[in-house]
Amino acid sequence: MSHVPAIGAALDNGKSGEPYWKKVFDGFERSKEWIREVKPDVILLVYNDHAVAFSLDIIPTFALGCAAEFPVADEGWGPRPVPKVIGHPELAAHIAQSVILDEFDLTVVNKMEVDHGLTVPLSLMYGQPKAWPCPVIPLAVNVVVYPPPTAHRCYQLGRAIRKAIRSYEEDLRVVVFGTGGMSHQLQGPRAGFINSKFDRRFLNLMTKDPKALTRITHLELLRETGSEGIELVMWLIMRGALDEKVREVHRFYHVPASNTAVGHLILENVK
Amino acid sequence: MGKPNAYDDIPGTTVFDAQRSRQGYHLNMFCMSLMKAENRTAFKANEGAYLDRFPMTGEQKQAVLARDWNRMISLGGNIYYLAKLFFNDQKSFQYVAAIMTGSSQEEYAAMMLKGGRPPEGNRYKKDWKKKRG
């Protein structure tokens, strides 16, 4: 699902009922119902930091948030008025250990603020609660400095995360959010680029044939989805964490939210 | 700079790769410094003097003072870092995107409402050369 900062601002400033934004929020009504029913014990939230927690000083490709809590960052206009994010250090540490031994050399982060990339998807799913209903494990992926990890690598990491969650001693209901995208370009004379045809095909393949998506190259993503659309690789981590065969519960696609095509998919393991 | 990259033939697009991240390091870190209120105050009081705290090139400083967004991008700026600067100016991503494309705010907003800039004719530099004759 998308994480456009203007979506958060629309909600925070009471503009979610305006026609422009209502079209976006309406697409998540079914999703809010769904997550109320599913009641996850933990959310593993795959997102990207936007030059907030990480600067050009340190650029981890995959950074797993293992802290007990994650303060909401001040991105330059004050922190978003949303609850602080509570982590799940035990499960996070277990995932870190499991995937590193599975040869995914991720970075363990024990202190981190989280930006709109993480809080906007939570707002879309939960609205404006006083506290987020469950702990959240952030997995920050570098998509700011080229190259991000490949689509294939992301899918494989998702598989490793799935194995890690399955092997955790406690039986927890974990929902994985893959966020970012869809097609958009925020910079240069080609800004405003949107490729709905590509986006819709991507959504189809997410459900039916994710392995086809793992063969998409960065060059294709840059050319076909815009320079910022490349963050779609993060969806593949979520997809890899699911079974090969999934049921599509809900789909929503809308253009525009600010400069961006909003895409949203809820997938469930069949059994 | 290194050898040409395959993505260099995408029109109107600068890929923020490792080379550019190196070139724009101080420019971007200046932008990031504006996330702190005390730095915003100092920048507002005297932009030139504040910029001199960072070992940026003269061209980079000029581009910042002129709020020349495309120029900043060409000098190693990254849009998510530049965002700290335009947020400080109370401007949005869409506002700056319109400027970078050379359209008015109204034209740009209307283009987005109509589904955005289409892929047809916007995939390769040669597409743009054709269009512009």
XYZ file of C-alpha atoms in Angstrom:
404
model
C 0.000 0.000 0.000
C 1.023 3.568 -0.496
C 2.505 5.943 2.073
C 2.137 9.364 0.406
C 2.890 12.008 3.102
C 0.003 14.196 1.895
C -2.407 11.365 2.845
C -1.199 11.652 6.437
C -1.441 15.432 6.323
C -5.012 15.234 4.944
C -6.038 13.001 7.840
C -4.153 15.010 10.484
C -5.663 18.282 9.257
C -9.232 17.000 9.099
C -9.393 17.017 5.282
C -10.138 13.316 4.777
C -13.780 14.136 3.942
C -12.883 16.483 1.072
C -13.789 14.947 -2.312
C -10.140 14.732 -3.479
C -9.080 12.766 -0.375
C -12.326 10.924 0.248
C -11.681 8.918 -2.920
C -8.437 7.712 -1.361
C -9.757 6.986 2.129
C -12.869 5.208 0.828
C -10.611 2.594 -0.733
C -9.452 1.604 2.754
C -12.858 1.216 4.414
C -12.955 -2.512 3.669
C -9.347 -2.793 4.863
C -10.160 -1.234 8.225
C -12.946 -3.772 8.690
C -10.630 -6.576 7.679
C -7.886 -5.671 10.129
C -10.428 -5.267 12.939
C -11.535 -8.850 12.233
C -8.058 -10.266 11.808
C -6.692 -8.536 14.949
C -2.994 -9.124 14.348
C -0.768 -9.751 17.373
C 2.113 -8.085 15.576
C 2.583 -6.119 12.349
C 5.819 -6.427 10.446
C 5.905 -3.218 8.455
C 8.186 -3.046 5.427
C 8.749 0.599 4.498
C 11.397 3.071 3.555
C 12.822 5.857 5.585
C 12.837 9.212 3.757
C 16.123 10.720 4.909
C 14.866 11.002 8.477
C 16.226 8.183 10.654
C 19.021 7.493 8.179
C 21.009 10.165 6.396
C 23.726 9.814 3.784
C 26.071 8.933 6.666
C 24.818 5.369 6.942
C 22.681 3.651 4.305
C 21.587 0.192 5.411
C 19.920 -1.846 2.689
C 17.710 -3.721 5.176
C 17.334 -2.402 8.736
C 15.187 -4.274 11.238
C 13.799 -2.300 14.169
C 14.409 -4.366 17.303
C 13.674 -1.609 19.864
C 10.881 -1.621 22.440
C 9.472 1.562 20.948
C 9.953 3.925 18.027
C 9.242 7.641 18.481
C 7.448 9.442 15.670
C 9.947 11.683 13.863
C 9.751 15.427 13.383
C 10.233 15.615 9.616
C 10.477 19.393 9.645
C 6.954 20.468 10.521
C 6.603 18.774 13.922
C 5.900 15.073 14.491
C 2.633 13.721 13.050
C -0.024 13.672 15.780
C -0.084 9.876 15.942
C 0.690 7.468 18.795
C 4.245 6.293 19.301
C 4.997 2.944 17.783
C 5.524 0.058 20.189
C 7.879 -2.638 18.967
C 8.116 -6.368 19.611
C 11.779 -6.796 20.564
C 11.554 -10.544 21.218
C 10.092 -11.465 17.837
C 12.289 -8.882 16.094
C 15.445 -10.349 17.657
C 14.318 -13.827 16.657
C 13.721 -12.709 13.058
C 17.107 -10.977 12.943
C 18.920 -14.054 14.170
C 17.021 -16.386 11.883
C 17.396 -14.401 8.647
C 21.065 -13.540 9.240
C 21.818 -17.245 9.623
C 19.808 -17.667 6.418
C 22.422 -15.377 4.797
C 20.474 -12.094 4.752
C 22.949 -9.658 6.258
C 20.518 -7.139 7.639
C 21.249 -4.326 10.043
C 19.849 -4.513 13.565
C 18.560 -1.160 14.796
C 17.932 -0.629 18.510
C 17.190 3.072 18.359
C 15.213 4.648 15.552
C 12.586 7.261 14.863
C 9.969 6.412 12.273
C 8.666 8.743 9.572
C 5.536 8.984 7.403
C 6.622 5.915 5.443
C 5.666 3.859 8.481
C 2.921 5.927 10.100
C 0.786 6.699 7.025
C 0.054 3.004 6.283
C -0.912 2.527 9.963
C -3.233 5.542 9.727
C -4.842 4.170 6.566
C -5.574 0.863 8.281
C -6.508 2.121 11.740
C -7.631 5.726 11.357
C -6.846 7.884 14.366
C -6.701 5.684 17.498
C -5.221 6.852 20.822
C -2.763 3.970 20.659
C -1.892 1.598 17.824
C -3.728 -1.673 18.543
C -0.665 -3.917 18.344
C 3.129 -3.875 18.330
C 4.902 -3.064 15.064
C 8.279 -4.307 13.851
C 9.689 -1.832 11.317
C 11.786 -3.159 8.454
C 13.348 -0.189 6.691
C 14.575 -0.780 3.130
C 16.884 1.595 1.298
C 15.131 2.801 -1.829
C 16.511 6.365 -1.680
C 20.081 5.777 -2.845
C 20.282 3.687 -5.995
C 20.443 0.733 -6.126
C 17.799 -0.596 -3.766
C 17.850 -4.352 -3.220
C 16.557 -6.250 -6.248
C 12.988 -7.475 -6.491
C 14.291 -11.034 -6.339
C 16.338 -10.361 -3.209
C 13.327 -8.761 -1.549
C 11.155 -11.756 -2.345
C 13.793 -14.108 -0.968
C 14.081 -12.055 2.222
C 10.325 -12.331 2.572
C 10.670 -16.115 2.356
C 13.321 -16.050 5.090
C 11.125 -13.852 7.279
C 8.259 -16.273 6.807
C 10.479 -19.117 7.972
C 11.604 -17.039 10.962
C 8.055 -16.186 12.024
C 6.970 -19.820 11.632
C 9.804 -20.982 13.873
C 9.058 -18.514 16.680
C 8.162 -20.264 19.924
C 4.911 -18.377 20.448
C 2.030 -18.787 18.009
C 1.396 -15.213 16.915
C -0.825 -13.793 14.227
C 1.510 -11.639 12.165
C 0.348 -9.343 9.389
C 3.056 -8.129 7.002
C 2.638 -4.711 5.378
C 4.527 -4.071 2.159
C 4.393 -0.353 1.483
C 5.437 2.214 -1.101
C 4.591 2.993 -4.686
C 2.917 2.579 -6.938
C 4.144 4.390 -10.049
C 5.365 7.906 -9.326
C 8.175 10.287 -10.033
C 8.777 13.235 -7.737
C 11.744 14.853 -9.438
C 12.927 16.435 -12.664
C 11.054 17.340 -15.840
C 9.420 13.877 -15.982
C 7.778 14.364 -12.546
C 4.143 13.320 -12.437
C 4.856 10.121 -14.352
C 2.145 7.486 -13.790
C 1.820 4.091 -15.443
C -1.555 2.622 -14.521
C -1.218 -0.246 -16.962
C 1.998 -1.386 -15.312
C 0.546 -0.887 -11.825
C -2.519 -2.999 -12.589
C -0.392 -5.761 -14.055
C 1.791 -5.599 -10.953
C -1.278 -6.017 -8.721
C -2.461 -8.998 -10.788
C 0.910 -10.688 -10.600
C 1.271 -10.005 -6.874
C -1.685 -12.292 -6.353
C -1.181 -14.830 -9.106
C 2.451 -15.041 -10.091
C 4.825 -13.151 -7.790
C 7.810 -15.026 -9.208
C 7.261 -13.174 -12.477
C 7.670 -9.935 -10.529
C 10.991 -11.076 -9.079
C 12.405 -10.950 -12.608
C 11.661 -7.247 -13.042
C 14.871 -5.263 -13.294
C 15.608 -1.897 -11.695
C 15.937 -0.405 -15.167
C 12.411 -1.498 -16.021
C 11.059 -0.122 -12.736
C 12.777 3.236 -13.270
C 11.594 3.535 -16.846
C 8.093 2.113 -16.417
C 7.104 3.295 -12.924
C 9.157 6.469 -12.429
C 12.278 7.148 -10.409
C 10.386 6.788 -7.124
C 8.201 3.898 -8.321
C 11.231 1.680 -7.797
C 10.158 1.409 -4.155
C 7.661 -1.222 -5.367
C 10.415 -3.764 -4.643
C 9.298 -3.538 -1.005
C 5.991 -5.201 -1.862
C 7.915 -8.337 -2.787
C 9.154 -8.771 0.798
C 5.552 -8.931 1.939
C 4.670 -11.298 -0.888
C 7.579 -13.598 -0.106
C 6.386 -13.859 3.492
C 3.070 -15.318 2.296
C 2.308 -18.745 0.865
C 2.696 -19.154 -2.872
C -1.041 -19.539 -3.189
C -3.006 -16.663 -1.721
C -6.524 -15.316 -1.736
C -7.095 -11.713 -2.732
C -9.379 -10.177 -0.110
C -9.385 -6.607 -1.338
C -7.912 -4.423 -4.048
C -7.914 -0.687 -4.534
C -6.211 1.476 -7.145
C -6.533 5.205 -7.535
C -4.796 8.092 -9.298
C -3.822 10.597 -7.979
C -2.809 11.220 -4.419
C -0.600 14.260 -4.869
C 2.008 12.959 -7.399
C 1.352 9.301 -6.903
C -0.724 6.292 -7.944
C -2.184 4.702 -4.823
C -2.315 0.922 -4.842
C -3.527 -1.388 -2.145
C -3.923 -5.130 -1.910
C -4.941 -7.442 0.935
C -3.772 -11.026 0.501
C -4.360 -13.973 2.803
C -2.841 -17.421 2.870
C -5.480 -19.822 1.598
C -5.397 -22.298 4.438
C 32.024 10.343 -13.197
C 32.019 6.700 -14.201
C 30.864 5.154 -17.430
C 27.333 5.843 -18.671
C 24.526 3.901 -17.053
C 21.625 2.191 -18.795
C 19.209 4.462 -16.931
C 20.805 7.606 -18.351
C 18.498 7.394 -21.380
C 15.336 7.939 -19.331
C 14.232 11.500 -20.110
C 13.892 14.177 -17.443
C 15.161 11.824 -14.774
C 18.227 11.826 -12.546
C 18.881 8.585 -10.743
C 20.356 9.229 -7.303
C 23.114 6.670 -7.456
C 26.272 6.265 -5.385
C 28.210 8.805 -7.507
C 25.526 11.448 -7.094
C 25.140 10.661 -3.438
C 28.849 11.419 -3.066
C 28.630 14.599 -5.171
C 25.611 15.862 -3.241
C 26.637 14.757 0.227
C 27.029 18.220 1.783
C 24.085 19.710 -0.116
C 21.832 16.947 1.144
C 23.200 17.049 4.661
C 22.556 20.816 4.730
C 18.916 20.074 3.817
C 18.691 17.444 6.499
C 19.989 19.905 9.102
C 16.755 21.873 8.632
C 14.872 19.188 10.525
C 16.082 20.947 13.701
C 14.232 24.089 14.760
C 17.373 25.973 15.823
C 18.922 25.385 12.401
C 15.775 26.561 10.644
C 15.964 29.783 12.645
C 19.620 30.315 11.779
C 18.978 29.604 8.096
C 16.053 32.002 8.035
C 18.093 34.757 9.693
C 20.848 34.584 7.075
C 20.687 31.929 4.385
C 24.115 32.658 2.907
C 25.887 32.596 6.248
C 24.158 29.381 7.242
C 25.115 27.713 3.957
C 28.751 28.652 4.599
C 28.732 26.216 7.514
C 28.657 23.414 4.949
C 31.526 22.631 2.571
C 29.250 22.818 -0.472
C 30.347 24.121 -3.867
C 29.504 27.696 -4.850
C 27.157 26.337 -7.516
C 25.283 24.259 -4.956
C 24.916 27.262 -2.637
C 23.691 29.435 -5.513
C 21.133 26.811 -6.511
C 19.834 26.681 -2.936
C 19.572 30.466 -2.649
C 17.757 30.609 -6.009
C 15.571 27.598 -5.071
C 16.532 26.158 -8.445
C 15.289 22.621 -7.823
C 16.382 21.037 -11.100
C 19.823 22.560 -10.671
C 20.053 21.167 -7.133
C 19.132 17.734 -8.494
C 21.800 18.012 -11.199
C 24.375 18.925 -8.535
C 23.704 15.807 -6.482
C 20.593 16.783 -4.554
C 18.061 14.117 -3.743
C 14.376 14.906 -3.660
C 13.785 13.441 -0.191
C 16.558 15.649 1.199
C 15.445 18.692 -0.792
C 12.025 18.112 0.773
C 13.414 19.402 4.101
C 14.225 22.663 2.322
C 10.877 23.069 0.568
C 8.937 22.011 3.676
C 10.846 24.780 5.435
C 9.563 27.114 2.691
C 6.030 25.779 3.386
C 5.901 24.165 -0.050
C 4.674 20.696 -1.007
C 6.049 17.914 -3.199
C 3.424 18.785 -5.777
C 4.392 22.472 -5.769
C 8.041 21.657 -6.422
C 7.210 18.935 -8.956
C 5.237 21.456 -11.013
C 8.202 23.851 -11.026
C 10.624 21.111 -12.050
C 8.437 20.179 -15.008
C 8.140 23.792 -16.126
C 4.344 23.844 -15.740
C 2.114 26.113 -13.752
C 0.623 24.742 -10.541
C -2.787 24.562 -12.234
C -1.513 22.718 -15.314
C 0.371 20.235 -13.211
C -2.543 19.551 -10.854
C -4.848 19.104 -13.852
C -2.405 16.641 -15.445
C -2.352 14.572 -12.246
C -6.146 14.575 -12.008
C -6.284 13.276 -15.567
C -4.126 10.298 -14.599
C -0.637 11.782 -14.623
C 2.104 11.928 -17.238
C 1.597 8.843 -19.416
C 4.390 6.369 -20.192
C 3.807 6.753 -23.945
C 6.394 9.179 -25.272
C 8.131 9.475 -21.888
C 10.257 6.363 -21.705
C 13.374 7.307 -23.693
C 15.321 10.481 -24.305
C 14.791 9.934 -28.036
C 11.011 10.202 -27.436
C 11.485 13.733 -26.110
C 13.830 14.751 -28.942
C 11.197 13.684 -31.441
C 8.513 15.626 -29.604
C 10.578 18.776 -29.413
C 11.679 18.469 -33.034
